[in-house]
PDB file of C-alpha atoms in Angstrom:
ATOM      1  CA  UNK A   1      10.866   2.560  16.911  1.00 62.00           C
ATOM      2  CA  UNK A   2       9.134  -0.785  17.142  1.00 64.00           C
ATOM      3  CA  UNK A   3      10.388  -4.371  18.654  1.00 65.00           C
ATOM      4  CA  UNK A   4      12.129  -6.696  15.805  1.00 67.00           C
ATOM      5  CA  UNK A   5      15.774  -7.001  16.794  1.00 72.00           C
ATOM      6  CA  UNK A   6      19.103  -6.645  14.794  1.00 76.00           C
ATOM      7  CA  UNK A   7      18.200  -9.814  12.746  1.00 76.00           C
ATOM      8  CA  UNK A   8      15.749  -8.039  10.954  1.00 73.00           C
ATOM      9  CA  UNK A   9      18.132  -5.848   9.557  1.00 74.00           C
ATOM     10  CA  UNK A  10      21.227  -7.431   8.252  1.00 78.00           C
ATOM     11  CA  UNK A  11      22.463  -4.321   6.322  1.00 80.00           C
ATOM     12  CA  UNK A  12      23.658  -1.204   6.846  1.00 79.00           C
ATOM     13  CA  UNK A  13      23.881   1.526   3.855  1.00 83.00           C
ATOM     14  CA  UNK A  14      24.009   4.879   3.679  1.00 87.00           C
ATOM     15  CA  UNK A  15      23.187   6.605   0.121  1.00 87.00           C
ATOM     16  CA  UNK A  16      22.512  10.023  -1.281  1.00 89.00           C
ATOM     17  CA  UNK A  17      19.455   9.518  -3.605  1.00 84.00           C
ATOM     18  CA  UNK A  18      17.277  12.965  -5.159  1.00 81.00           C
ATOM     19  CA  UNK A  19      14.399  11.664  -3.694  1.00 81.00           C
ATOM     20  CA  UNK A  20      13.629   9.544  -0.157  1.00 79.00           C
ATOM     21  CA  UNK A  21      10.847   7.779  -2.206  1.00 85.00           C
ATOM     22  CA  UNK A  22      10.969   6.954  -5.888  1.00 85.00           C
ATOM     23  CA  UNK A  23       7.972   8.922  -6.920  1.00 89.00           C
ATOM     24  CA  UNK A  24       9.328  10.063 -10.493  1.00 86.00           C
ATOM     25  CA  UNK A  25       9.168  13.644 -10.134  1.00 87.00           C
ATOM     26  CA  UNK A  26      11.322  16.376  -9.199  1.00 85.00           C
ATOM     27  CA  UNK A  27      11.379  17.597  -5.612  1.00 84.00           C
ATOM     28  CA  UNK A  28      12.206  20.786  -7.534  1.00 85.00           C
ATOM     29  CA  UNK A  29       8.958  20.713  -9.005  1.00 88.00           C
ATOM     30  CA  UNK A  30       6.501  19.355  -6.550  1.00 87.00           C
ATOM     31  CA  UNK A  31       8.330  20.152  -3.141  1.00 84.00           C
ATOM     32  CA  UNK A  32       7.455  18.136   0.088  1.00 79.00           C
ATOM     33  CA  UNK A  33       7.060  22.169   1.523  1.00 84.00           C
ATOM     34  CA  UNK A  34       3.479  22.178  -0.376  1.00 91.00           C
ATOM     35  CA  UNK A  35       2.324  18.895   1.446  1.00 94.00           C
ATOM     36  CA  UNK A  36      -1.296  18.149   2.619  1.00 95.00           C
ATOM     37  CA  UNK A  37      -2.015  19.397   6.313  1.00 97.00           C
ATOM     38  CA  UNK A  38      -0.742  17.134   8.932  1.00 97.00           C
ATOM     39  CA  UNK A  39      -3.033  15.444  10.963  1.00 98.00           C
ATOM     40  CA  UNK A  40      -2.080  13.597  14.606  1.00 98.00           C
ATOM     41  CA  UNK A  41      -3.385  10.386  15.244  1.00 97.00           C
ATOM     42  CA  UNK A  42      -5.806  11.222  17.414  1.00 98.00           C
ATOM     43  CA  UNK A  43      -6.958  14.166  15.038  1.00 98.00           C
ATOM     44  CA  UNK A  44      -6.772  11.252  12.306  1.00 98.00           C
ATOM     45  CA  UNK A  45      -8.812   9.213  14.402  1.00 98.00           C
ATOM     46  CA  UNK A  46     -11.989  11.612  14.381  1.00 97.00           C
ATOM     47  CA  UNK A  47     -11.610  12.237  11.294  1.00 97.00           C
ATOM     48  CA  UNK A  48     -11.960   8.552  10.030  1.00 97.00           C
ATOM     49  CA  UNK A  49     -14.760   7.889  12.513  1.00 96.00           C
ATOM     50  CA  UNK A  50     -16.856  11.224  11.300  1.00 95.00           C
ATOM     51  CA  UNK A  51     -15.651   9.434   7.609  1.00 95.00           C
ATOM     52  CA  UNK A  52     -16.847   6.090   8.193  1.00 94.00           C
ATOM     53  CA  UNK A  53     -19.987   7.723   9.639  1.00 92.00           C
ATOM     54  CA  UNK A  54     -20.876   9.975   6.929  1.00 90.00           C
ATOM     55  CA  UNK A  55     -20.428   7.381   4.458  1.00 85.00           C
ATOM     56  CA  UNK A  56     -22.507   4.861   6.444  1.00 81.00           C
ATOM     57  CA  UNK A  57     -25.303   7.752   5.404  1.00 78.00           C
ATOM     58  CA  UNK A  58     -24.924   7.647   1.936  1.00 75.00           C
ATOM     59  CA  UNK A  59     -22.347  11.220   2.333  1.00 73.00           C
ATOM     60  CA  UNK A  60     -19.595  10.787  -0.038  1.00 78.00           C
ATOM     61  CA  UNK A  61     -17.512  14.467   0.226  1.00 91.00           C
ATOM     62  CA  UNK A  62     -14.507  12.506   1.777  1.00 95.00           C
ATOM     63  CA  UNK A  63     -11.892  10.021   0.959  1.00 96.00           C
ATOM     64  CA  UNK A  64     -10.054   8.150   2.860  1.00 97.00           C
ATOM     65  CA  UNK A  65      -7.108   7.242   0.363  1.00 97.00           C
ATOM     66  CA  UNK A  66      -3.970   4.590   0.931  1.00 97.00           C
ATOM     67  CA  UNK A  67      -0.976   5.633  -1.274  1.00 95.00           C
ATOM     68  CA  UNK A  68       0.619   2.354  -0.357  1.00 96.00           C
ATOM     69  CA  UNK A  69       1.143  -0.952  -3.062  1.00 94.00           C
ATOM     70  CA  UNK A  70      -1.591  -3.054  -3.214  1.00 94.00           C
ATOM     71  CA  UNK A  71       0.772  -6.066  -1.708  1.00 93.00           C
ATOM     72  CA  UNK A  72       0.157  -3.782   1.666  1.00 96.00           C
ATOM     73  CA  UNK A  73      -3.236  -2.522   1.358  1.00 96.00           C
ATOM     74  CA  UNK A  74      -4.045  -6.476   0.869  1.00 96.00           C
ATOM     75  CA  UNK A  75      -3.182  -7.757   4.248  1.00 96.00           C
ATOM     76  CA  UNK A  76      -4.233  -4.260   6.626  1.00 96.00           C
ATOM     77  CA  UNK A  77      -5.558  -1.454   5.276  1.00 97.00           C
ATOM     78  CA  UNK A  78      -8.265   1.231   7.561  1.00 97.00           C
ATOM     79  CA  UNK A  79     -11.720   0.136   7.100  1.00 95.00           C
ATOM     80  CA  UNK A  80     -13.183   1.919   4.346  1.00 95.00           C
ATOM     81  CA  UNK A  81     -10.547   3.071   2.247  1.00 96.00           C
ATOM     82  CA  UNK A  82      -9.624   3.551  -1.016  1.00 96.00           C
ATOM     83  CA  UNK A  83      -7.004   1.236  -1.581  1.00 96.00           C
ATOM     84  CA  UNK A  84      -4.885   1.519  -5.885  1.00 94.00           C
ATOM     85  CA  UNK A  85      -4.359  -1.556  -7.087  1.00 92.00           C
ATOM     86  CA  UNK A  86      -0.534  -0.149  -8.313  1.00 93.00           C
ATOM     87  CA  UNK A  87       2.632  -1.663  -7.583  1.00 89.00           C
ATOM     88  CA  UNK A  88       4.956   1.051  -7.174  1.00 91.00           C
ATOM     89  CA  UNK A  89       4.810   4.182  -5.649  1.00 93.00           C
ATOM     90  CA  UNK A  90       6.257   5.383  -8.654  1.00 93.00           C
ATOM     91  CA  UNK A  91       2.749   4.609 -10.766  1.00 94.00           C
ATOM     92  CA  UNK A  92       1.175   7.007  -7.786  1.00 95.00           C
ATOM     93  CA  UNK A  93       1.340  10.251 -10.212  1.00 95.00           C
ATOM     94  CA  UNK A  94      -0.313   8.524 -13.431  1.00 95.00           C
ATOM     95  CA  UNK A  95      -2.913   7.006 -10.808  1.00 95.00           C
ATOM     96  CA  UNK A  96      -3.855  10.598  -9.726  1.00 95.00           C
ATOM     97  CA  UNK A  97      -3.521  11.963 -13.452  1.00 95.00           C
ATOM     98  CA  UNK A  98      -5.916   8.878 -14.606  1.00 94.00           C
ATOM     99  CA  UNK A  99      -8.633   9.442 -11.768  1.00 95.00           C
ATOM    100  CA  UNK A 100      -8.869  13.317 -11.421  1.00 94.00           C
ATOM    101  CA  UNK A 101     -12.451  13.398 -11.420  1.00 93.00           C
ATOM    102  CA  UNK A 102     -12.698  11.189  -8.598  1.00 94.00           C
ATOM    103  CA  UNK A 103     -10.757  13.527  -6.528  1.00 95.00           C
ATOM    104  CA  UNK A 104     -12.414  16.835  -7.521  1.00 94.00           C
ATOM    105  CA  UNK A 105     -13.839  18.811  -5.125  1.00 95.00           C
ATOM    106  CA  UNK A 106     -13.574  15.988  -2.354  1.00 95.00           C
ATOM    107  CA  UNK A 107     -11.511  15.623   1.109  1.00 96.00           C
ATOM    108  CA  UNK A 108      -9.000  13.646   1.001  1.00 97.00           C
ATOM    109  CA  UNK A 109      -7.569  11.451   4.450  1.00 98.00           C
ATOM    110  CA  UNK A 110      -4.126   9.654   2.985  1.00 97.00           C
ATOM    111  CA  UNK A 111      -2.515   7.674   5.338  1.00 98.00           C
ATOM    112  CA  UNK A 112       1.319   5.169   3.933  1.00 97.00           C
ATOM    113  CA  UNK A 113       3.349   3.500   6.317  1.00 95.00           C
ATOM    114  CA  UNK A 114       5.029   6.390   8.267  1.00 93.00           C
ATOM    115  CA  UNK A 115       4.006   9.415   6.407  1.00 94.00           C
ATOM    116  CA  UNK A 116       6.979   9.767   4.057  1.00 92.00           C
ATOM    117  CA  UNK A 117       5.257   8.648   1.208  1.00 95.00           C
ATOM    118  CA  UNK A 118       2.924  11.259   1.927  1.00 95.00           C
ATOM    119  CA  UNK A 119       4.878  13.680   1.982  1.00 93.00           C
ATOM    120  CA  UNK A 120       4.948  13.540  -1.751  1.00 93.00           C
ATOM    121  CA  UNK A 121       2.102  11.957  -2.442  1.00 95.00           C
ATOM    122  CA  UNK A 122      -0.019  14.985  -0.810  1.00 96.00           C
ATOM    123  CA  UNK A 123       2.171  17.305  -2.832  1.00 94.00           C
ATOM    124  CA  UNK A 124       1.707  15.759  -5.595  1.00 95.00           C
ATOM    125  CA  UNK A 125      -2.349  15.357  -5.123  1.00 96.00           C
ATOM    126  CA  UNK A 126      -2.570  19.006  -4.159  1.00 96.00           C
ATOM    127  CA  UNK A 127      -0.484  20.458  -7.474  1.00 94.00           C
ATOM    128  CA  UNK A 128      -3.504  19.623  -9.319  1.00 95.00           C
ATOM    129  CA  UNK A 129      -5.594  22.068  -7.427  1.00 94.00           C
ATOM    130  CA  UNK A 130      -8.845  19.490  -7.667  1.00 95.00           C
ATOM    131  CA  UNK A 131      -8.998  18.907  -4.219  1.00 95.00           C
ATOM    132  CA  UNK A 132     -11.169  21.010  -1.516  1.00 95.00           C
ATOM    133  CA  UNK A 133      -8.350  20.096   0.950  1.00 96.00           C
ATOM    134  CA  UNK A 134      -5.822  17.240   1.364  1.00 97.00           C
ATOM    135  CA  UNK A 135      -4.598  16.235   4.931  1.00 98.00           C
ATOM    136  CA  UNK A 136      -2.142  13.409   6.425  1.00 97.00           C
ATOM    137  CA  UNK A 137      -1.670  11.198   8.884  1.00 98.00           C
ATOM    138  CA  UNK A 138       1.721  12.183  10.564  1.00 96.00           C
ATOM    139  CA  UNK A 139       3.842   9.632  11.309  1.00 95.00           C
ATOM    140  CA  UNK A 140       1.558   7.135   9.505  1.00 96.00           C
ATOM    141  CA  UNK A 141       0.242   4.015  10.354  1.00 96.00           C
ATOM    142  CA  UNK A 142       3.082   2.944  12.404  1.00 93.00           C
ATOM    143  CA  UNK A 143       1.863   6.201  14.862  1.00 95.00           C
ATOM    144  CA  UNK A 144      -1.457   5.393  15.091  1.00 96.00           C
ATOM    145  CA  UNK A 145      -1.265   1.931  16.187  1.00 94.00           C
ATOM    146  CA  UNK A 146       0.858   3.028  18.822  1.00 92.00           C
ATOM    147  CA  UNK A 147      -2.490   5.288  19.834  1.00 94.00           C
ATOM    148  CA  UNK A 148      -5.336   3.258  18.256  1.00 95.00           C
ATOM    149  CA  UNK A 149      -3.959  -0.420  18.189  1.00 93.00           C
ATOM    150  CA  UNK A 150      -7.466  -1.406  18.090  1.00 93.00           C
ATOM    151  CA  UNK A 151      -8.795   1.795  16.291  1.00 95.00           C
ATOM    152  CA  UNK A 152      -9.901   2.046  12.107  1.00 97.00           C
ATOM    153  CA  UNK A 153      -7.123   0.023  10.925  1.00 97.00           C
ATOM    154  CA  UNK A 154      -7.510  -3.657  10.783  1.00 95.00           C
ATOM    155  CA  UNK A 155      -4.373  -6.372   9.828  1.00 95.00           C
ATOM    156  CA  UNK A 156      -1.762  -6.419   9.665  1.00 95.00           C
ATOM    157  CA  UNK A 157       1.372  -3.212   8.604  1.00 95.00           C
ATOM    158  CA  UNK A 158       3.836  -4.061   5.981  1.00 93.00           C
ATOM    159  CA  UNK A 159       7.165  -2.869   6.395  1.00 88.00           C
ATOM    160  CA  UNK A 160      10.213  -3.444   4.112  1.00 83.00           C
ATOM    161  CA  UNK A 161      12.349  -5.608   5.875  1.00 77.00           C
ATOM    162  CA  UNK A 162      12.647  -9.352   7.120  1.00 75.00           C
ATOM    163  CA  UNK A 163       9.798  -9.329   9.529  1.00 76.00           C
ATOM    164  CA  UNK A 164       7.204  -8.281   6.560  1.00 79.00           C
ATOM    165  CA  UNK A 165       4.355  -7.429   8.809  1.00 85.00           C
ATOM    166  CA  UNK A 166       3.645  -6.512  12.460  1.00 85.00           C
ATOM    167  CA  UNK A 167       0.542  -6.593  13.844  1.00 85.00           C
ATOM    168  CA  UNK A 168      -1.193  -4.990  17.029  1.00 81.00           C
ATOM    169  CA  UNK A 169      -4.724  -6.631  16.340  1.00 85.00           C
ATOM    170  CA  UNK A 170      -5.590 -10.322  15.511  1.00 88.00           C
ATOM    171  CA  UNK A 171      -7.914  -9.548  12.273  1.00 93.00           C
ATOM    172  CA  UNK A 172      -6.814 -11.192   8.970  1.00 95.00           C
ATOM    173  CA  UNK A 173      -8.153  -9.967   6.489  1.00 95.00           C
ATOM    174  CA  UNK A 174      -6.418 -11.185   3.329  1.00 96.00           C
ATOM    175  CA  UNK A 175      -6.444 -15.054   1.882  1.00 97.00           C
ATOM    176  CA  UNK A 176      -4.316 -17.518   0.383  1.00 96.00           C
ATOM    177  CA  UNK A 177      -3.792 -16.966  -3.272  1.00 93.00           C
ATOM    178  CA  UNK A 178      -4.014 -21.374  -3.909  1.00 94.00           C
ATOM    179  CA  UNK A 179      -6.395 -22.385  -1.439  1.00 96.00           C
ATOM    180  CA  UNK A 180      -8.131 -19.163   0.015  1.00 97.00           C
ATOM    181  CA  UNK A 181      -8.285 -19.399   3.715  1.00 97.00           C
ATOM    182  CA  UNK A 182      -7.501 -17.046   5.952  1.00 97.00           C
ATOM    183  CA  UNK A 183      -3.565 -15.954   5.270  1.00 96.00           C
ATOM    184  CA  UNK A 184      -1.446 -12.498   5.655  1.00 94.00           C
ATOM    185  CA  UNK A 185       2.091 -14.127   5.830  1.00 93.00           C
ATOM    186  CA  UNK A 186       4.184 -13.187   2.749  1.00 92.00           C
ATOM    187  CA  UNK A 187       6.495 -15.142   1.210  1.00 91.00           C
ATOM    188  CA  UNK A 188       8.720 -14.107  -1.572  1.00 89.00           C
ATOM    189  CA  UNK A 189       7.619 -16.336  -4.802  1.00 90.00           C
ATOM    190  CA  UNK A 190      10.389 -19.152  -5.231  1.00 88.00           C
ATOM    191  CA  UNK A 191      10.500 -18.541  -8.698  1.00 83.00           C
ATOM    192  CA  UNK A 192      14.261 -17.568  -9.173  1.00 78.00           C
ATOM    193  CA  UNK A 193      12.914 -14.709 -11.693  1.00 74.00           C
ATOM    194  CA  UNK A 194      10.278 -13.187 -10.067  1.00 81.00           C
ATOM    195  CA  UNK A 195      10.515 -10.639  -6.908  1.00 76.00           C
ATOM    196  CA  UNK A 196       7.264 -10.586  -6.101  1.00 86.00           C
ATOM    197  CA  UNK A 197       5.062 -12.097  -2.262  1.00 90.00           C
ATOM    198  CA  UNK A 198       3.074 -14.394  -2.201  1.00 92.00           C
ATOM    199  CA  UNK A 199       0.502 -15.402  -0.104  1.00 94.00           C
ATOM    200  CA  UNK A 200       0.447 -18.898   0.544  1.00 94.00           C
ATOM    201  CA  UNK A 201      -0.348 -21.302   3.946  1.00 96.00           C
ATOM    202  CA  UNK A 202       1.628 -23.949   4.824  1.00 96.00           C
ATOM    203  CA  UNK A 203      -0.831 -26.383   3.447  1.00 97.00           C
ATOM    204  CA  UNK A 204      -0.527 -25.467   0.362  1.00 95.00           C
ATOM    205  CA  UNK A 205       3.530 -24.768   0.699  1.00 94.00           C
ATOM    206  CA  UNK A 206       3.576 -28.557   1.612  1.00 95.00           C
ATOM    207  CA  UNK A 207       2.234 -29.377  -1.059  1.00 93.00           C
ATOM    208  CA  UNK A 208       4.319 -27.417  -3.504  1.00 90.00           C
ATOM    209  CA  UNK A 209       2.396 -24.529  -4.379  1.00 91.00           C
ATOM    210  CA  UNK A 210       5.303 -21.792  -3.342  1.00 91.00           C
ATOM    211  CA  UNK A 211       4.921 -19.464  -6.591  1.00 90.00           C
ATOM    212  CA  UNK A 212       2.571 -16.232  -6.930  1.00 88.00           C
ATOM    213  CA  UNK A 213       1.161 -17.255 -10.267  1.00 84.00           C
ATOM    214  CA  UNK A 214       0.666 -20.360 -12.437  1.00 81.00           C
ATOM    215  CA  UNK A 215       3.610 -18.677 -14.945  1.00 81.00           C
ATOM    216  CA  UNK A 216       6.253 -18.323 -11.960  1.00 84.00           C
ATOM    217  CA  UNK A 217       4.803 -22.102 -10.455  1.00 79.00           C
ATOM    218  CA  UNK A 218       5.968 -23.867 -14.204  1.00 78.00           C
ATOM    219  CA  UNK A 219       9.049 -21.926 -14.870  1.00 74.00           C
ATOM    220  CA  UNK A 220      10.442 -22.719 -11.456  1.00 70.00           C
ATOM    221  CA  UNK A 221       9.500 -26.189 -12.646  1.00 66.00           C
ATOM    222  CA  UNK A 222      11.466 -25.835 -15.683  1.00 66.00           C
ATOM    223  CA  UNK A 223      14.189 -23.822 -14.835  1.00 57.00           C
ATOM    224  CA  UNK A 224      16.664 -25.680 -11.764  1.00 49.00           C
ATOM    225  CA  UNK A 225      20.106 -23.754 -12.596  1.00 47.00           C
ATOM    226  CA  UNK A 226      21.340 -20.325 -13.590  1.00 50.00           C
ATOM    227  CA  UNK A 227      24.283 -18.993 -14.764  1.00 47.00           C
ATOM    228  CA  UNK A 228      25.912 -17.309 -11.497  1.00 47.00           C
ATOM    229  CA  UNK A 229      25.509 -13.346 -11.536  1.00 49.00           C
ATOM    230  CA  UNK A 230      23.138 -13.655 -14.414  1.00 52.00           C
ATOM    231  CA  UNK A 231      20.463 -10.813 -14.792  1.00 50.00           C
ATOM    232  CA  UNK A 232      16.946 -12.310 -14.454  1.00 53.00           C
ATOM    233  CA  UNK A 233      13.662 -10.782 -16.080  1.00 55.00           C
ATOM    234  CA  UNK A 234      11.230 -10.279 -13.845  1.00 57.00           C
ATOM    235  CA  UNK A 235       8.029 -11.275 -15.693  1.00 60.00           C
ATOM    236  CA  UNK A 236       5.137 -13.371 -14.731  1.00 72.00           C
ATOM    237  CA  UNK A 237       1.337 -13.892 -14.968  1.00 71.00           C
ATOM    238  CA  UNK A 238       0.366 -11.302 -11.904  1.00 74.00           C
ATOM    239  CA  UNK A 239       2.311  -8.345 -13.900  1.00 71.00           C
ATOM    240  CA  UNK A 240       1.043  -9.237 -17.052  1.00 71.00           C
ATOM    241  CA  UNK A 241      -2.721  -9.170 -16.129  1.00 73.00           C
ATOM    242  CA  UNK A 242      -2.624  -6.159 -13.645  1.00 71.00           C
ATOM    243  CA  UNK A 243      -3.717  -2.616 -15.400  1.00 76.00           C
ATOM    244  CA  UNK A 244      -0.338  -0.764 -14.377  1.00 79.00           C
ATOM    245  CA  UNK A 245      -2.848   1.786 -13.373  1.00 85.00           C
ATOM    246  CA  UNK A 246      -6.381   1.646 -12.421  1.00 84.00           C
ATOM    247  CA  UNK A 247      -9.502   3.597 -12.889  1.00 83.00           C
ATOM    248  CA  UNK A 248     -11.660   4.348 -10.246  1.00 84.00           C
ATOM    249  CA  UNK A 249     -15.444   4.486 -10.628  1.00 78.00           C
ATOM    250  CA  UNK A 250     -16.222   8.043  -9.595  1.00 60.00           C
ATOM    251  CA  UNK A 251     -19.828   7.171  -8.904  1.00 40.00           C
ATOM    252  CA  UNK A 252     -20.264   4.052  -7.064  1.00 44.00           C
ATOM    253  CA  UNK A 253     -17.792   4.048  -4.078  1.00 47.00           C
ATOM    254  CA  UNK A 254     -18.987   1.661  -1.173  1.00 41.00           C
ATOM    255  CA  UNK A 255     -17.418   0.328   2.163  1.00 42.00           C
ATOM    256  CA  UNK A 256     -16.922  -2.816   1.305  1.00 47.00           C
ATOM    257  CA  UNK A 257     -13.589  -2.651   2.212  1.00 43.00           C
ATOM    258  CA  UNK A 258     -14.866  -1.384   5.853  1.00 46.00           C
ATOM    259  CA  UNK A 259     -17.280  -4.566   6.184  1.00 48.00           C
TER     260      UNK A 259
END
């Protein structure tokens, strides 16, 4: 439970779906039973810190792996992860399938926002038998920072519904896409097609800039009525120019994202 009130969730439905998340495969063929080994926060903790440590030295057996979107890696993510550049956690499978080597014989620390995701995500990782071992932080982020609010992870926790982000330390550590100060406030992008956040700071929202890409900024120019109940395509510049899945360098990993 965290603080956030009823106006945060207008909606109540109830729905019987195959899987909790959308990963894409069959909970009859990679079961949540054959998950990574669950680690409590505090056990999480040490095992970051011995992580961070070891990689400080040059060591390189571990990773510390974020099976979130990148829209929530971008504004709080634990220092000196490896953070996919995918969208949905449906594009998690071909992200492992693409980047095998980089997971062979490695440790693998995967952390999402409460530890459903990794419920199949660790599954999923350890069907492909590349792994030395694949563990979890149980009850995910949310659980640590009610341990460690001023422990590994720094910003600020998405979470998927009208308060965006909660915070239990003062670090921002993402920018704003127009003018790039300092900015971790999402907005959704006012272009009536698109669905995506944007980051943007009220300087440059006063001054018009309200879109998430160039694309999305001239069609909302262009386009001031719709057709009620009319489907709109989502398409823009940011989808068009993002690999749908990325390919790790298996060689050169650094902390950059810890610094």
């Amino acid at each position: 439970s965290s603080a956030g009130g009823a106006h945060c969730f207008p909606d109540l439905r109830v729905g019987v779906f195959k899987e909790i998340v959308p990963l894409g495969i069959d909970p009859k063929i990679v079961s949540y039973k054959e998950t990574g080994i669950h680690l409590s926060p505090q056990e999480f903790h040490r095992e970051v810190e011995q992580y961070l440590s070891q990689a400080s030295q040059g060591q390189n057996n571990t990773i510390l792996l974020d099976c979130r979107n990148f829209y929530e890696s971008k504004i709080g993510r634990f220092q000196g992860c490896l953070a996919p550049d995918i969208r949905k956690f449906s594009y998690f499978p071909s992200y492992v399938d693409e980047n095998l080597e980089l997971f062979k014989d490695k440790r693998v620390l995967m952390y999402c926002t409460g530890g459903i995701r990794c419920e199949r995500g660790s599954a999923y990782l350890r069907s492909k038998a590349v792994c030395k071992e694949v563990y979890q932080l149980k009850g995910g982020i949310h659980k640590y920072l009610e341990e460690f609010p001023d422990g590994f992870y720094r910003g600020k926790l998405f979470v998927f519904d009208d308060r965006y982000a909660i915070c239990s330390n003062e670090d921002i550590i993402s920018a704003c896409r127009y003018c790039g100060i300092m900015w971790d406030q999402y907005e959704l992008c006012s272009s009536q097609h698109c669905r995506q956040l944007v980051l943007t700071c009220p300087s440059c929202r006063n001054k018009g800039l309200t879109a998430c890409c160039p694309v999305c900024q001239e069609k909302e120019l262009n386009v001031t009525t719709r057709a009620s109940g009319q489907a709109l395509k989502e398409e823009c510049e940011c989808t068009r120019i993002r690999p749908r899945v990325p390919i790790e360098p298996v060689l050169q990993r650094t902390l950059d994202a810890g610094k």
